[in-house]
Amino acid sequence: MTDRRLIEAGFPCHQVGGETRRERDSGLAPPTHRLHVWWARRPLTPSRAAIAASLLPEDTDAGDFIKALGIEKKVVELPGGQWVMIGKLAERLEKQGGMEALKVDAVVTRAFDKEQLRRAKKRGIIATLKAYSPELANHPVVVRWEQESQPLGQIHEGEYLSIKRVMGDPAHTNERIEFKKRPDVRSALGKELSWDPEDLYGYGRAYQNDHSTVPSGLTVLDPTAGGGSIPFEALRLGHNVIANELNPVASVILFATLDYPAKYGKELHSDISHFGRKLVEKVHAYIQDYHPFGITLCQSEKQRLDEHLAENADFIAQFNKEEIADYLYCRQVTCPSCKAKTPLLNTCWLSKQAKDPWGVKIETSGSGASARYRFETYQAKNGLGPRGENLEHGTVKRGIGQCVHCQQAIPGDEIKMQARGESQYGQWQDELYAVVAIRHQPKLDRQGNVQRFASGPRRGEIKTEKISFFRPPNQHDQDALAAASDTLQANWARFDDQGLIPTEKFPQGNDMRPVTYGVDQWYKLFNDRQLLGHLTAMETLKQLKPQILRELGDERGRAVITYLQFAIDK
């Protein structure tokens, strides 16, 4: 056989693999991957590479192939090396006679000066490494890094700099990342070493970069398409696609990823937005009473606001309100020793953010079966509570609880029995123990005056900053939860008659922990208010379907309904 393809000979695995690692580890998965959960998502870069390399001849230039994948940098060639165009510089490029160029102005000059300073800093770090040991001095990463950190030749305002597209080198970038972790490097530099990931790669993620697409006339068949990465990249390469999948969830994902965008394009976005707003408005009108909104601040946050606006008291009333961001729940069980109710928390941390750490503590009162407890939230200091409490300690560890009243252990088997409702002490309960909220307050200038926008569409409006905080649940929260439970029970039959409640038994499988802890039916994964919200959204979309199909037609309407269903599912 003489007609060999690139994938059979000379395929650049190291570079494709390097970019694949970046795509999977970035925390910025491609939008197709965030459309709907699918457990066998294939990264886009190697999918594209596999398709292209299966069709290109074996003598294809590897560098051109890698650039065609989106692994390429835009650079200016100057005496001393290449100046890589990243961030806002890349957005300033202009087309001149089919070529790309960068006009040097004050902004570009400032960026160039920063690049020269950055290179000077890197040369200082490199000198430290070289002086530390001969091994580091001769290490290939250091040698190449030094070559790429030389001072650049000068540029002049008003001139145009020609842009050249060169192959990126993710394999080497990963080597640098690993090099930074070496113990001798850390020992040599301490905290001095700081590399910006974008400085290292020099280009955006390959799947995001511009790809020229020319219809090829070829057809790519994927008989087990799954989440659709391979057929998606085949379409982007200009090929016709036939994708097949037996799993019904994956089939719907394929329609939403491949078929609907190809048929309707960006115009579908306005339809989704229009009916999405209708859906949200209807759902919000029904469930807003079960989610307290705009209530006044708790005492501690009101005090912080008062202190912030001490010289601007007229603004306090305007900003004395909170917005709920999230609710945190734990389980409440009955202690078999003292018969009192006690919470199960595996940690007392609420947030470990370095600039704003928060914790929760449990205050108890009374004794015996009538003992009570309450939660208090606070801002942690130096990783400790207000009385030096260790926030890592909770009231349950490795499945064994500890009563907050009598301090006796609660066996794991007893907790499981209470979870399933099989214990003589009753069934455990969901308990709201902290509310995550935000508030806004005016920004102040150095003189303590409230800042306002001086120009633009928001001219005259107050500039604000967002403050996140945690507070214990109050009566408004408890009343809302109780009202949601009452409403759910009152409407249970209606929801169930429509087949909306997932009452199916939890299936046998490898991980039966949900069943062990009482979740033997799917709907039990949610508390009453969560379930009410989900069911209301599902019912509302069901009610909207006839209108969507009537206004958009069957095919386009089904597309919009599919995306709205995905939104609810997420």
Coordinates of C-alpha atoms in Angstrom, one line a residue:
M1 CA 0.0 0.0 0.0
T2 CA 1.5 3.3 -1.1
D3 CA -1.3 5.8 -0.5
R4 CA -0.6 6.4 3.1
R5 CA -2.2 9.2 5.2
L6 CA -0.6 11.5 7.7
I7 CA -2.2 9.7 10.6
E8 CA -0.2 6.6 9.6
A9 CA 3.2 8.3 9.3
G10 CA 4.6 11.5 10.9
F11 CA 1.5 12.4 12.9
P12 CA 2.7 15.0 15.5
C13 CA 1.4 13.3 18.6
H14 CA 3.4 15.3 21.1
Q15 CA 2.0 18.6 19.9
V16 CA -1.6 17.4 19.6
G17 CA -1.3 15.7 23.0
G18 CA 0.1 18.9 24.5
E19 CA -2.8 21.0 23.3
T20 CA -5.3 18.3 24.3
R21 CA -4.0 18.4 27.9
R22 CA -4.5 22.1 27.9
E23 CA -8.0 21.8 26.6
R24 CA -9.0 19.3 29.2
D25 CA -7.3 20.9 32.2
S26 CA -8.1 24.6 31.5
G27 CA -11.5 24.7 33.3
L28 CA -12.8 26.3 30.0
A29 CA -14.3 23.4 28.2
P30 CA -15.6 24.0 24.7
P31 CA -19.2 25.3 24.6
T32 CA -20.4 22.1 23.0
H33 CA -19.2 20.2 26.1
R34 CA -21.3 22.4 28.4
L35 CA -24.5 22.0 26.4
H36 CA -25.5 18.8 28.2
V37 CA -23.8 16.3 30.5
W38 CA -22.3 13.3 28.6
W39 CA -19.7 11.2 30.3
A40 CA -17.6 10.3 27.2
R41 CA -16.8 13.7 25.9
R42 CA -13.9 13.7 23.4
P43 CA -11.7 16.8 23.3
L44 CA -12.1 18.8 20.1
T45 CA -8.4 19.3 19.2
P46 CA -7.5 15.6 18.8
S47 CA -10.9 15.0 17.1
R48 CA -10.1 17.6 14.5
A49 CA -6.6 16.3 14.2
A50 CA -7.7 12.7 13.7
I51 CA -10.1 13.6 10.9
A52 CA -7.7 15.9 9.1
A53 CA -4.8 13.5 9.4
S54 CA -6.9 10.6 8.1
L55 CA -7.5 12.5 4.8
L56 CA -4.1 14.4 4.3
P57 CA -1.2 12.6 2.6
E58 CA 1.7 11.4 4.6
D59 CA 4.1 14.1 3.2
T60 CA 1.9 16.9 4.6
D61 CA 4.1 19.5 6.3
A62 CA 3.7 18.9 10.1
G63 CA 4.1 22.6 10.9
D64 CA 1.3 23.6 8.5
F65 CA -0.9 20.8 9.9
I66 CA -0.4 22.0 13.5
K67 CA -1.2 25.6 12.5
A68 CA -4.3 24.4 10.8
L69 CA -5.5 22.9 14.1
G70 CA -5.4 26.4 15.6
I71 CA -2.1 25.8 17.3
E72 CA -0.4 28.9 16.0
K73 CA 1.0 32.2 17.3
K74 CA 0.8 35.6 15.7
V75 CA 4.2 37.3 16.0
V76 CA 6.3 40.3 14.9
E77 CA 9.8 39.4 13.8
L78 CA 12.2 41.9 15.4
P79 CA 16.0 41.9 16.0
G80 CA 16.4 39.8 19.2
G81 CA 13.4 37.5 18.6
Q82 CA 9.7 37.2 18.1
W83 CA 7.2 39.5 19.8
V84 CA 4.0 37.5 20.3
M85 CA 0.7 39.2 19.8
I86 CA -1.7 38.2 22.7
G87 CA -4.7 39.7 24.4
K88 CA -5.7 43.2 23.2
L89 CA -2.7 43.4 20.8
A90 CA -4.1 40.6 18.8
E91 CA -7.4 42.4 18.6
R92 CA -5.7 45.5 17.0
L93 CA -4.4 43.7 14.0
E94 CA -5.4 45.1 10.6
K95 CA -5.6 43.5 7.1
Q96 CA -3.3 45.1 4.5
G97 CA -3.4 43.5 1.0
G98 CA -4.2 40.1 2.3
M99 CA -1.6 40.4 5.1
E100 CA -1.9 41.2 8.8
A101 CA -0.2 44.2 10.3
L102 CA 0.0 46.1 13.5
K103 CA 0.1 49.9 13.5
V104 CA 2.4 51.3 16.1
D105 CA 0.7 53.9 18.3
A106 CA 0.9 55.0 21.9
V107 CA -1.0 51.9 23.1
V108 CA 1.3 49.6 21.1
T109 CA 4.4 51.4 22.4
R110 CA 3.3 51.0 26.0
A111 CA 2.7 47.3 25.4
F112 CA 6.1 47.0 23.8
D113 CA 7.8 48.7 26.8
K114 CA 6.1 46.2 29.1
E115 CA 7.3 43.4 27.0
Q116 CA 10.9 44.7 27.3
L117 CA 10.5 44.9 31.0
R118 CA 9.0 41.4 31.2
R119 CA 12.0 40.0 29.2
A120 CA 14.4 41.8 31.5
K121 CA 12.7 40.2 34.6
K122 CA 12.9 36.8 32.9
R123 CA 16.6 37.2 32.2
G124 CA 17.2 38.0 35.9
I125 CA 15.3 34.8 36.9
I126 CA 17.3 32.8 34.4
A127 CA 20.6 34.2 35.8
T128 CA 19.5 33.0 39.2
L129 CA 18.8 29.6 37.9
K130 CA 22.1 29.3 36.1
A131 CA 24.0 30.4 39.1
Y132 CA 22.2 27.8 41.3
S133 CA 23.5 24.7 39.6
P134 CA 25.2 23.5 36.4
E135 CA 22.3 21.1 35.9
L136 CA 19.8 24.0 35.7
A137 CA 22.2 26.1 33.7
N138 CA 22.3 23.5 30.9
H139 CA 18.7 22.4 31.1
P140 CA 17.1 22.6 27.7
V141 CA 14.1 24.5 29.1
V142 CA 16.5 27.2 30.5
V143 CA 18.5 27.4 27.3
R144 CA 15.5 27.9 25.1
W145 CA 13.9 30.3 27.7
E146 CA 17.0 32.4 27.6
Q147 CA 17.0 32.6 23.8
E148 CA 13.3 33.7 23.9
S149 CA 14.0 36.4 26.5
Q150 CA 16.5 38.5 24.7
P151 CA 15.8 42.3 24.3
L152 CA 13.9 43.2 21.2
G153 CA 14.9 45.8 18.6
Q154 CA 13.2 49.1 18.7
I155 CA 9.8 50.1 17.0
H156 CA 8.7 53.5 15.9
E157 CA 5.3 55.2 16.3
G158 CA 3.4 55.4 13.0
E159 CA 5.1 52.4 11.3
Y160 CA 3.3 49.1 10.5
L161 CA 4.7 45.9 11.8
S162 CA 4.1 42.8 9.6
I163 CA 2.5 39.9 11.4
K164 CA 3.7 36.3 10.8
R165 CA 1.8 33.2 11.9
V166 CA 4.1 30.5 13.3
M167 CA 3.5 27.1 14.9
G168 CA 2.7 27.1 18.6
D169 CA 4.6 24.6 20.7
P170 CA 2.3 23.3 23.5
A171 CA 4.6 20.3 24.1
H172 CA 7.4 22.6 25.1
T173 CA 5.0 24.8 27.1
N174 CA 4.0 21.8 29.1
E175 CA 7.7 21.0 29.7
R176 CA 8.1 24.5 31.1
I177 CA 5.1 24.1 33.4
E178 CA 6.5 20.9 34.8
F179 CA 10.0 22.4 35.0
K180 CA 8.6 25.2 37.3
K181 CA 7.5 22.5 39.7
R182 CA 10.9 20.9 40.2
P183 CA 12.2 21.1 43.8
D184 CA 15.5 22.6 42.8
V185 CA 13.8 25.3 40.8
R186 CA 11.6 26.2 43.7
S187 CA 14.6 26.1 46.0
A188 CA 16.5 28.4 43.7
L189 CA 13.8 31.0 43.2
G190 CA 11.5 30.7 46.2
K191 CA 8.4 32.7 45.4
E192 CA 10.1 34.8 42.7
L193 CA 9.0 32.6 39.8
S194 CA 5.8 33.7 38.1
W195 CA 4.8 32.7 34.6
D196 CA 1.6 33.8 32.9
P197 CA 0.0 30.8 31.1
E198 CA -0.8 33.1 28.1
D199 CA 2.9 34.2 27.9
L200 CA 3.8 30.5 27.8
Y201 CA 1.4 29.4 25.1
G202 CA 1.3 32.6 23.1
Y203 CA -2.2 31.9 21.6
G204 CA -5.7 31.2 22.6
R205 CA -7.0 27.6 23.0
A206 CA -6.8 25.9 19.6
Y207 CA -10.5 25.0 19.4
Q208 CA -11.3 28.8 19.7
N209 CA -8.9 30.0 17.0
D210 CA -10.1 31.0 13.5
H211 CA -10.3 28.1 11.0
S212 CA -10.9 28.6 7.3
T213 CA -13.6 26.3 6.1
V214 CA -14.0 25.3 2.4
P215 CA -16.6 22.6 1.5
S216 CA -14.7 19.5 0.6
G217 CA -17.4 17.4 -0.9
L218 CA -16.3 14.5 1.3
T219 CA -18.6 12.7 3.8
V220 CA -17.5 11.6 7.3
L221 CA -19.4 8.8 8.9
D222 CA -19.4 8.3 12.7
P223 CA -21.6 5.3 13.5
T224 CA -21.1 5.8 17.3
A225 CA -21.0 9.5 17.6
G226 CA -21.7 9.9 21.4
G227 CA -21.5 13.5 22.4
G228 CA -20.6 14.6 18.9
S229 CA -17.0 15.9 19.0
I230 CA -15.8 14.1 15.9
P231 CA -18.8 15.0 13.7
F232 CA -18.7 18.5 15.1
E233 CA -15.1 19.0 14.0
A234 CA -15.8 17.3 10.7
L235 CA -18.4 20.0 10.0
R236 CA -16.0 22.7 10.9
L237 CA -13.5 21.2 8.5
G238 CA -16.1 21.6 5.7
H239 CA -17.1 17.9 5.3
N240 CA -20.6 16.5 5.1
V241 CA -21.4 14.4 8.1
I242 CA -23.5 11.3 8.9
A243 CA -23.7 10.7 12.7
N244 CA -25.5 7.9 14.4
E245 CA -26.0 7.1 18.0
L246 CA -28.3 4.6 19.8
N247 CA -28.4 6.2 23.2
P248 CA -31.4 8.6 23.2
V249 CA -29.7 11.2 25.4
A250 CA -26.7 11.4 23.1
S251 CA -29.0 11.5 20.0
V252 CA -30.7 14.6 21.4
I253 CA -27.3 16.1 22.1
L254 CA -26.3 15.5 18.5
F255 CA -29.4 17.2 17.1
A256 CA -28.6 20.3 19.3
T257 CA -24.9 20.3 18.5
L258 CA -24.9 19.5 14.8
D259 CA -28.3 19.5 13.1
Y260 CA -30.1 22.5 14.5
P261 CA -27.2 25.0 14.2
A262 CA -26.5 23.8 10.6
K263 CA -30.2 24.3 9.7
Y264 CA -31.0 27.5 11.4
G265 CA -27.7 29.2 12.3
K266 CA -27.5 32.2 14.6
E267 CA -31.1 33.2 13.9
L268 CA -32.2 30.5 16.3
H269 CA -30.7 32.4 19.1
S270 CA -33.4 35.1 19.1
D271 CA -36.1 32.5 19.2
I272 CA -34.5 30.7 22.2
S273 CA -34.0 34.0 24.0
H274 CA -37.6 35.1 23.3
F275 CA -39.3 32.0 24.6
G276 CA -36.6 31.5 27.3
R277 CA -37.6 34.9 28.8
K278 CA -41.3 33.9 28.7
L279 CA -40.4 30.6 30.5
V280 CA -38.4 32.4 33.2
E281 CA -41.1 35.1 33.8
K282 CA -43.9 32.5 34.2
V283 CA -41.8 30.3 36.5
H284 CA -40.6 33.2 38.5
A285 CA -44.1 34.5 39.0
Y286 CA -45.2 31.2 40.5
I287 CA -42.2 30.4 42.8
Q288 CA -41.0 33.8 43.9
D289 CA -43.0 33.6 47.1
Y290 CA -40.9 30.6 48.1
H291 CA -37.6 32.4 47.7
P292 CA -37.4 35.5 49.9
F293 CA -36.0 38.4 47.9
G294 CA -35.0 41.9 48.8
I295 CA -35.4 41.5 52.6
T296 CA -33.4 43.9 54.8
L297 CA -29.9 43.0 55.9
C298 CA -29.1 40.9 58.9
Q299 CA -27.7 42.8 61.9
S300 CA -24.1 42.2 61.2
E301 CA -24.2 43.2 57.6
K302 CA -26.4 46.2 58.4
Q303 CA -23.6 47.3 60.8
R304 CA -21.0 46.9 58.1
L305 CA -23.1 49.0 55.7
D306 CA -23.6 51.7 58.4
E307 CA -19.9 51.9 59.0
H308 CA -19.1 52.1 55.3
L309 CA -21.7 54.9 54.8
A310 CA -21.0 56.7 58.1
E311 CA -20.5 60.0 56.2
N312 CA -23.3 59.2 53.7
A313 CA -26.2 58.1 55.9
D314 CA -28.8 59.2 53.3
F315 CA -27.9 56.2 51.2
I316 CA -28.2 53.5 53.9
A317 CA -31.9 52.8 53.3
Q318 CA -31.4 52.4 49.6
F319 CA -28.8 49.7 50.0
N320 CA -30.3 48.0 53.1
K321 CA -31.4 44.8 51.2
E322 CA -29.9 41.4 50.3
E323 CA -30.1 39.1 47.3
I324 CA -30.0 35.3 47.9
A325 CA -27.2 33.5 46.0
D326 CA -27.5 30.0 47.4
Y327 CA -28.7 27.9 50.3
L328 CA -26.6 25.4 52.2
Y329 CA -28.2 22.3 53.8
C330 CA -27.1 19.6 56.2
R331 CA -28.8 16.6 57.7
Q332 CA -30.5 16.6 61.1
V333 CA -30.6 13.3 63.0
T334 CA -31.6 12.2 66.5
C335 CA -28.9 11.2 69.0
P336 CA -29.6 7.7 70.4
S337 CA -27.8 8.6 73.6
C338 CA -29.5 11.9 74.7
K339 CA -32.5 11.7 72.2
A340 CA -31.9 15.4 71.1
K341 CA -31.8 16.6 67.5
T342 CA -28.3 17.2 66.2
P343 CA -26.8 18.4 62.8
L344 CA -24.3 16.5 60.7
L345 CA -21.6 18.8 59.2
N346 CA -18.4 17.4 57.8
T347 CA -16.7 20.8 58.2
C348 CA -17.4 24.2 59.7
W349 CA -15.9 26.0 56.7
L350 CA -18.3 28.0 54.5
S351 CA -15.7 29.7 52.3
K352 CA -11.9 29.4 52.2
Q353 CA -11.4 32.4 49.9
A354 CA -8.2 34.0 51.1
K355 CA -9.5 37.6 51.2
D356 CA -12.9 36.7 52.7
P357 CA -13.0 33.4 54.7
W358 CA -16.2 32.4 56.5
G359 CA -17.1 29.7 59.0
V360 CA -20.2 28.5 60.9
K361 CA -20.5 27.5 64.5
I362 CA -23.2 25.6 66.4
E363 CA -24.5 27.1 69.7
T364 CA -26.3 24.7 72.0
S365 CA -28.8 25.2 74.9
G366 CA -30.7 23.0 77.3
S367 CA -30.1 19.3 78.0
G368 CA -31.6 15.9 77.3
A369 CA -34.2 15.4 74.6
S370 CA -35.3 19.0 74.8
A371 CA -31.8 20.4 74.0
R372 CA -31.7 22.9 71.2
Y373 CA -29.1 24.4 68.9
R374 CA -28.7 27.2 66.4
F375 CA -26.2 28.2 63.8
E376 CA -24.0 31.3 63.7
T377 CA -21.9 32.5 60.8
Y378 CA -18.8 34.6 61.1
Q379 CA -15.7 35.8 59.2
A380 CA -12.7 33.6 60.0
K381 CA -9.4 35.0 61.0
N382 CA -6.1 33.1 60.4
G383 CA -8.1 30.0 59.7
L384 CA -9.8 30.0 63.1
G385 CA -13.1 30.8 64.6
P386 CA -13.8 33.8 66.9
R387 CA -12.8 31.6 70.0
G388 CA -10.0 29.9 68.2
E389 CA -12.2 27.0 66.9
N390 CA -10.7 24.6 64.3
L391 CA -13.0 25.0 61.3
E392 CA -11.8 21.7 59.8
H393 CA -13.7 19.8 62.6
G394 CA -17.3 19.0 61.9
T395 CA -19.9 16.7 63.5
V396 CA -19.5 13.8 61.2
K397 CA -16.4 12.0 59.9
R398 CA -16.2 8.8 57.9
G399 CA -19.9 8.2 58.3
I400 CA -19.9 8.4 62.1
G401 CA -21.6 11.4 63.8
Q402 CA -21.1 13.2 67.0
C403 CA -23.9 14.8 69.0
V404 CA -23.4 18.5 69.6
H405 CA -25.1 18.2 73.0
C406 CA -23.8 15.1 74.8
Q407 CA -20.7 14.7 72.5
Q408 CA -21.5 10.9 72.2
A409 CA -20.8 9.1 68.9
I410 CA -23.7 8.3 66.6
P411 CA -22.9 5.0 64.8
G412 CA -22.9 5.0 61.0
D413 CA -25.5 2.2 60.9
E414 CA -27.8 4.3 63.0
I415 CA -27.4 7.3 60.7
K416 CA -28.2 5.0 57.7
M417 CA -31.3 3.6 59.4
Q418 CA -32.6 7.1 60.2
A419 CA -31.9 8.1 56.6
R420 CA -34.1 5.3 55.4
G421 CA -36.8 5.9 58.0
E422 CA -36.1 2.5 59.7
S423 CA -34.9 3.7 63.1
Q424 CA -36.9 3.9 66.3
Y425 CA -35.7 7.5 66.6
G426 CA -37.4 8.6 63.4
Q427 CA -36.1 9.8 60.0
W428 CA -33.4 12.3 59.4
Q429 CA -34.4 15.7 57.9
D430 CA -32.9 18.3 55.5
E431 CA -31.9 21.4 57.5
L432 CA -31.0 24.8 56.1
Y433 CA -27.9 25.9 58.1
A434 CA -26.5 28.9 56.1
V435 CA -27.7 31.3 53.4
V436 CA -25.2 32.7 50.8
A437 CA -26.2 36.2 50.0
I438 CA -24.9 39.4 48.4
R439 CA -25.5 43.0 48.9
H440 CA -24.3 46.1 47.1
Q441 CA -22.9 49.3 48.5
P442 CA -21.6 52.6 46.9
K443 CA -18.0 52.9 46.0
L444 CA -16.3 55.8 47.9
D445 CA -13.5 58.0 46.7
R446 CA -10.5 59.0 48.9
Q447 CA -12.5 61.7 50.5
G448 CA -15.3 59.3 51.5
N449 CA -17.7 60.7 48.9
V450 CA -20.1 58.4 46.9
Q451 CA -18.7 57.9 43.4
R452 CA -20.9 58.3 40.3
F453 CA -20.4 57.6 36.6
A454 CA -19.2 60.8 34.9
S455 CA -20.1 59.9 31.3
G456 CA -21.7 57.3 29.2
P457 CA -25.2 55.8 29.3
R458 CA -24.9 55.4 33.1
R459 CA -23.9 59.0 33.7
G460 CA -25.0 60.2 37.2
E461 CA -25.6 56.6 38.5
I462 CA -23.9 55.5 41.7
K463 CA -20.9 53.2 41.2
T464 CA -21.4 50.1 43.4
E465 CA -19.4 47.1 44.6
K466 CA -20.8 43.7 45.4
I467 CA -20.3 42.2 48.9
S468 CA -20.8 38.5 49.4
F469 CA -21.6 37.2 52.9
F470 CA -23.1 34.2 54.8
R471 CA -25.8 34.4 57.4
P472 CA -27.8 31.9 59.4
P473 CA -31.4 31.1 58.3
N474 CA -34.1 33.4 59.6
Q475 CA -37.8 33.1 60.0
H476 CA -38.4 34.3 56.4
D477 CA -36.3 31.4 55.1
Q478 CA -38.1 28.8 57.3
D479 CA -41.6 30.1 56.4
A480 CA -40.7 29.9 52.7
L481 CA -39.5 26.3 53.0
A482 CA -42.6 25.3 54.8
A483 CA -44.8 27.1 52.3
A484 CA -43.0 25.3 49.4
S485 CA -43.5 21.9 51.1
D486 CA -47.3 22.6 51.5
T487 CA -47.6 23.7 47.9
L488 CA -45.7 20.7 46.6
Q489 CA -48.0 18.3 48.5
A490 CA -51.1 20.2 47.4
N491 CA -50.1 19.9 43.8
W492 CA -48.5 16.5 43.9
A493 CA -51.3 14.6 42.1
R494 CA -51.4 17.2 39.3
F495 CA -47.7 16.9 38.7
D496 CA -47.7 13.1 38.9
D497 CA -50.7 12.8 36.5
Q498 CA -48.5 14.6 33.9
G499 CA -45.7 12.2 34.5
L500 CA -43.3 15.0 35.7
I501 CA -42.2 13.5 39.0
P502 CA -39.4 11.0 38.6
T503 CA -40.8 8.4 40.9
E504 CA -38.9 5.5 39.3
K505 CA -36.8 3.3 41.6
F506 CA -33.1 4.1 41.8
P507 CA -31.5 1.4 39.6
Q508 CA -29.1 -1.3 40.8
G509 CA -25.5 -0.4 40.0
N510 CA -22.0 -0.1 41.2
D511 CA -22.6 2.8 43.6
M512 CA -25.7 2.2 45.8
R513 CA -24.9 4.9 48.4
P514 CA -28.0 6.9 47.5
V515 CA -30.2 3.9 48.3
T516 CA -28.2 3.2 51.5
Y517 CA -29.1 6.7 52.6
G518 CA -32.8 6.5 51.7
V519 CA -32.8 7.8 48.1
D520 CA -34.6 4.8 46.6
Q521 CA -36.5 6.9 44.1
W522 CA -35.1 9.7 41.9
Y523 CA -37.2 12.5 43.2
K524 CA -35.8 12.0 46.7
L525 CA -32.5 13.5 45.5
F526 CA -34.2 16.9 45.9
N527 CA -35.7 18.7 48.8
D528 CA -39.3 19.9 48.5
R529 CA -38.5 23.5 47.4
Q530 CA -36.0 22.3 44.8
L531 CA -38.5 19.7 43.5
L532 CA -41.2 22.3 43.3
G533 CA -39.0 24.6 41.3
H534 CA -38.0 21.8 38.8
L535 CA -41.6 20.6 38.4
T536 CA -42.9 24.1 37.9
A537 CA -40.3 24.8 35.2
M538 CA -41.1 21.5 33.4
E539 CA -44.9 22.1 33.6
T540 CA -44.5 25.6 32.3
L541 CA -42.4 24.5 29.3
K542 CA -45.0 21.9 28.6
Q543 CA -47.7 24.6 28.6
L544 CA -45.6 26.8 26.3
K545 CA -44.9 24.0 23.7
P546 CA -48.2 24.5 21.7
Q547 CA -47.4 28.2 21.3
I548 CA -43.8 27.6 20.3
L549 CA -44.8 25.0 17.7
R550 CA -47.6 27.2 16.4
E551 CA -45.4 30.3 16.0
L552 CA -42.3 28.6 14.7
G553 CA -43.5 25.5 13.0
D554 CA -42.8 21.9 14.0
E555 CA -39.2 21.6 13.1
R556 CA -37.9 25.0 14.3
G557 CA -40.2 24.8 17.3
R558 CA -38.8 21.4 18.3
A559 CA -35.3 22.9 18.1
V560 CA -36.2 25.7 20.5
I561 CA -38.0 23.3 22.9
T562 CA -34.9 21.1 23.0
Y563 CA -32.6 23.9 24.0
L564 CA -35.1 25.1 26.7
Q565 CA -35.3 21.5 28.0
F566 CA -31.5 21.5 28.2
A567 CA -31.5 24.7 30.1
I568 CA -33.9 23.2 32.7
D569 CA -31.9 20.0 32.8
K570 CA -28.7 22.0 33.6

